[in-house]
Tab-separated table of C-alpha atoms and ligand atoms in Angstrom:
chain	number	residue	atom	x	y	z
A	1	UNK	CA	95.179	-87.418	6.503
A	2	UNK	CA	93.086	-88.907	9.258
A	3	UNK	CA	95.239	-88.867	12.407
A	4	UNK	CA	94.166	-90.160	15.822
A	5	UNK	CA	95.908	-90.065	19.188
A	6	UNK	CA	95.800	-92.804	21.802
A	7	UNK	CA	97.164	-91.194	24.977
A	8	UNK	CA	98.085	-92.818	28.275
A	9	UNK	CA	100.757	-93.678	30.789
A	10	UNK	CA	101.568	-97.164	29.463
A	11	UNK	CA	103.607	-98.079	32.556
A	12	UNK	CA	104.052	-100.638	31.040
A	13	UNK	CA	102.107	-101.518	27.883
A	14	UNK	CA	99.753	-104.506	28.402
A	15	UNK	CA	97.832	-106.816	26.067
A	16	UNK	CA	94.790	-104.576	26.781
A	17	UNK	CA	96.614	-101.539	25.343
A	18	UNK	CA	97.952	-103.538	22.387
A	19	UNK	CA	94.442	-104.681	21.540
A	20	UNK	CA	93.198	-101.064	21.472
A	21	UNK	CA	96.228	-100.055	19.354
A	22	UNK	CA	95.640	-102.824	16.823
A	23	UNK	CA	91.932	-102.079	16.503
A	24	UNK	CA	92.261	-98.311	16.260
A	25	UNK	CA	95.195	-98.535	13.824
A	26	UNK	CA	92.794	-100.291	11.441
A	27	UNK	CA	90.349	-97.365	11.656
A	28	UNK	CA	92.766	-94.511	10.983
A	29	UNK	CA	95.458	-93.599	8.474
A	30	UNK	CA	97.852	-92.620	11.210
A	31	UNK	CA	97.709	-93.540	14.891
A	32	UNK	CA	99.908	-91.690	17.364
A	33	UNK	CA	100.345	-93.403	20.716
A	34	UNK	CA	101.115	-90.524	23.089
A	35	UNK	CA	102.996	-91.330	26.271
A	36	UNK	CA	102.275	-88.666	28.857
A	37	UNK	CA	105.320	-87.316	30.713
A	38	UNK	CA	105.329	-86.513	34.424
A	39	UNK	CA	101.837	-87.695	35.239
A	40	UNK	CA	102.683	-90.491	37.645
A	41	UNK	CA	103.909	-90.341	41.208
A	42	UNK	CA	105.881	-93.545	41.288
A	43	UNK	CA	106.338	-95.048	37.827
A	44	UNK	CA	108.048	-98.416	37.326
A	45	UNK	CA	109.502	-97.319	33.973
A	46	UNK	CA	110.934	-94.042	32.728
A	47	UNK	CA	109.151	-92.433	29.793
A	48	UNK	CA	112.047	-93.521	27.524
A	49	UNK	CA	111.662	-97.153	28.649
A	50	UNK	CA	107.902	-97.023	28.046
A	51	UNK	CA	108.489	-95.628	24.548
A	52	UNK	CA	111.020	-98.367	23.851
A	53	UNK	CA	108.603	-101.139	24.842
A	54	UNK	CA	105.731	-99.619	22.865
A	55	UNK	CA	107.956	-99.228	19.788
A	56	UNK	CA	109.089	-102.815	20.057
A	57	UNK	CA	105.544	-104.144	20.371
A	58	UNK	CA	104.046	-102.009	17.581
A	59	UNK	CA	106.870	-102.327	15.074
A	60	UNK	CA	104.655	-104.421	12.770
A	61	UNK	CA	102.105	-101.624	12.265
A	62	UNK	CA	103.288	-99.275	9.542
A	63	UNK	CA	100.829	-96.499	10.501
A	64	UNK	CA	101.519	-96.427	14.253
A	65	UNK	CA	103.886	-93.842	15.689
A	66	UNK	CA	104.991	-93.667	19.330
A	67	UNK	CA	105.600	-90.174	20.727
A	68	UNK	CA	105.781	-88.536	24.099
A	69	UNK	CA	104.053	-85.350	25.182
A	70	UNK	CA	103.857	-82.982	28.087
A	71	UNK	CA	101.007	-80.710	29.114
A	72	UNK	CA	97.529	-80.641	27.659
A	73	UNK	CA	96.351	-83.381	25.334
A	74	UNK	CA	94.324	-80.764	23.420
A	75	UNK	CA	97.554	-78.875	22.588
A	76	UNK	CA	99.400	-82.041	21.586
A	77	UNK	CA	96.495	-83.037	19.348
A	78	UNK	CA	96.542	-79.639	17.642
A	79	UNK	CA	100.321	-79.897	17.066
A	80	UNK	CA	99.862	-83.346	15.505
A	81	UNK	CA	96.882	-82.289	13.415
A	82	UNK	CA	94.759	-84.956	15.101
A	83	UNK	CA	90.979	-84.565	15.361
A	84	UNK	CA	90.319	-87.807	17.204
A	85	UNK	CA	91.380	-89.138	20.606
A	86	UNK	CA	91.057	-92.862	21.256
A	87	UNK	CA	90.472	-94.248	24.750
A	88	UNK	CA	89.690	-97.713	26.003
A	89	UNK	CA	86.749	-98.397	28.316
A	90	UNK	CA	86.962	-101.367	30.633
A	91	UNK	CA	84.185	-100.905	33.164
A	92	UNK	CA	81.679	-98.353	34.401
A	93	UNK	CA	84.344	-97.163	36.808
A	94	UNK	CA	86.370	-95.807	33.827
A	95	UNK	CA	83.350	-94.013	32.435
A	96	UNK	CA	82.882	-91.003	34.678
A	97	UNK	CA	86.505	-89.864	34.463
A	98	UNK	CA	86.700	-90.544	30.723
A	99	UNK	CA	83.523	-88.574	30.017
A	100	UNK	CA	84.837	-85.620	32.019
A	101	UNK	CA	88.161	-85.692	30.135
A	102	UNK	CA	86.452	-85.988	26.744
A	103	UNK	CA	84.168	-83.053	27.488
A	104	UNK	CA	87.034	-80.930	28.816
A	105	UNK	CA	89.062	-81.609	25.687
A	106	UNK	CA	86.145	-80.602	23.463
A	107	UNK	CA	85.695	-77.424	25.458
A	108	UNK	CA	89.387	-76.583	24.954
A	109	UNK	CA	89.433	-77.655	21.295
A	110	UNK	CA	85.895	-77.988	19.875
A	111	UNK	CA	87.037	-79.946	16.803
A	112	UNK	CA	88.672	-82.619	18.990
A	113	UNK	CA	86.444	-85.652	19.517
A	114	UNK	CA	87.060	-88.708	21.691
A	115	UNK	CA	86.045	-92.168	20.617
A	116	UNK	CA	85.868	-95.062	23.062
A	117	UNK	CA	86.643	-98.650	22.234
A	118	UNK	CA	85.125	-101.254	24.506
A	119	UNK	CA	87.803	-103.497	25.921
A	120	UNK	CA	88.081	-107.011	24.596
A	121	UNK	CA	86.482	-109.253	27.227
A	122	UNK	CA	89.784	-111.102	27.606
A	123	UNK	CA	91.370	-107.931	28.967
A	124	UNK	CA	88.483	-106.306	30.833
A	125	UNK	CA	90.169	-106.722	34.225
A	126	UNK	CA	93.643	-105.788	33.055
A	127	UNK	CA	95.545	-102.652	34.066
A	128	UNK	CA	99.218	-101.709	34.273
A	129	UNK	CA	98.944	-101.383	38.042
A	130	UNK	CA	97.536	-104.907	38.433
A	131	UNK	CA	100.445	-106.252	36.353
A	132	UNK	CA	102.965	-104.439	38.565
A	133	UNK	CA	101.275	-105.724	41.726
A	134	UNK	CA	101.342	-109.349	40.537
A	135	UNK	CA	104.946	-108.992	39.329
A	136	UNK	CA	106.002	-107.496	42.656
A	137	UNK	CA	104.907	-110.705	44.410
A	138	UNK	CA	106.512	-112.843	41.686
A	139	UNK	CA	103.198	-114.024	40.235
A	140	UNK	CA	102.809	-115.192	36.636
A	141	UNK	CA	102.264	-112.184	34.342
A	142	UNK	CA	102.441	-114.051	31.042
A	143	UNK	CA	98.702	-113.569	30.367
A	144	UNK	CA	98.974	-109.797	30.846
A	145	UNK	CA	102.019	-108.611	28.902
A	146	UNK	CA	104.218	-109.810	26.027
A	147	UNK	CA	107.285	-111.952	26.817
A	148	UNK	CA	109.526	-108.962	26.033
A	149	UNK	CA	107.675	-106.652	28.451
A	150	UNK	CA	107.566	-109.421	31.075
A	151	UNK	CA	111.371	-109.628	30.839
A	152	UNK	CA	111.706	-105.861	31.276
A	153	UNK	CA	109.439	-106.044	34.348
A	154	UNK	CA	111.475	-108.898	35.834
A	155	UNK	CA	114.607	-106.748	35.564
A	156	UNK	CA	112.887	-104.158	37.775
A	157	UNK	CA	111.448	-106.316	40.551
B	201	ADP	P1	95.919	-93.447	31.863
B	201	ADP	O1	96.845	-93.103	32.980
B	201	ADP	O2	95.713	-92.360	30.876
B	201	ADP	O3	94.631	-94.120	32.270
B	201	ADP	P2	96.742	-96.051	30.955
B	201	ADP	O4	98.050	-96.426	30.386
B	201	ADP	O5	96.352	-96.692	32.249
B	201	ADP	O6	96.776	-94.498	31.040
B	201	ADP	O7	95.599	-96.318	29.909
B	201	ADP	C1	95.591	-95.697	28.648
B	201	ADP	C2	94.274	-96.005	27.968
B	201	ADP	O8	94.170	-97.409	27.745
B	201	ADP	C3	93.024	-95.627	28.751
B	201	ADP	O9	92.044	-95.189	27.832
B	201	ADP	C4	92.593	-96.912	29.391
B	201	ADP	O10	91.198	-96.934	29.638
B	201	ADP	C5	92.956	-97.886	28.297
B	201	ADP	N1	93.180	-99.246	28.799
B	201	ADP	C6	94.012	-99.638	29.779
B	201	ADP	N2	93.926	-100.967	29.990
B	201	ADP	C7	92.993	-101.425	29.127
B	201	ADP	C8	92.411	-102.705	28.865
B	201	ADP	N3	92.759	-103.786	29.574
B	201	ADP	N4	91.465	-102.803	27.895
B	201	ADP	C9	91.098	-101.700	27.217
B	201	ADP	N5	91.581	-100.457	27.424
B	201	ADP	C10	92.518	-100.321	28.359
């Protein structure tokens, strides 16, 4: 079975993430969205809350599974039997870090390859931190996240 992992913080999941999930779920038999534990200094949502929102928003995809992991992505990928990591690329600024991560992961696990999906132009500017910033000042976030996620954000701010 062809399994891929889409790892990230997803604090919280945005339309940019959902676009990458939908597109990569069509390319693989099984897509695992991996929510990384303990990687953020000051998260808005707990890992459990992030999982909940991702599960809600991906319920319609039969081949998408939402899991959490701790430690090295290369180890998590091996445990899941995944040979492919999916990452989204928004701008050149993402590139340098992403390339370094992809090469490190291949060094640790040579059979693990990373594929990059170019962001949909509609979401090229979009990041979880921008959404949180706008929400903090009570701006309109309806173009960035689903109504359900927007509601969860409103409860926090
Ligand atoms: P991380 O902390 O690993 O960067 P994020 O949740 O910010 O976690 O992002 C997870 C992945 O989703 C990354 O590959 C990131 O480049 C990608 N991503 C985030 N926002 C967008 C977007 N608007 N369009 C495409 N890809 C995105």
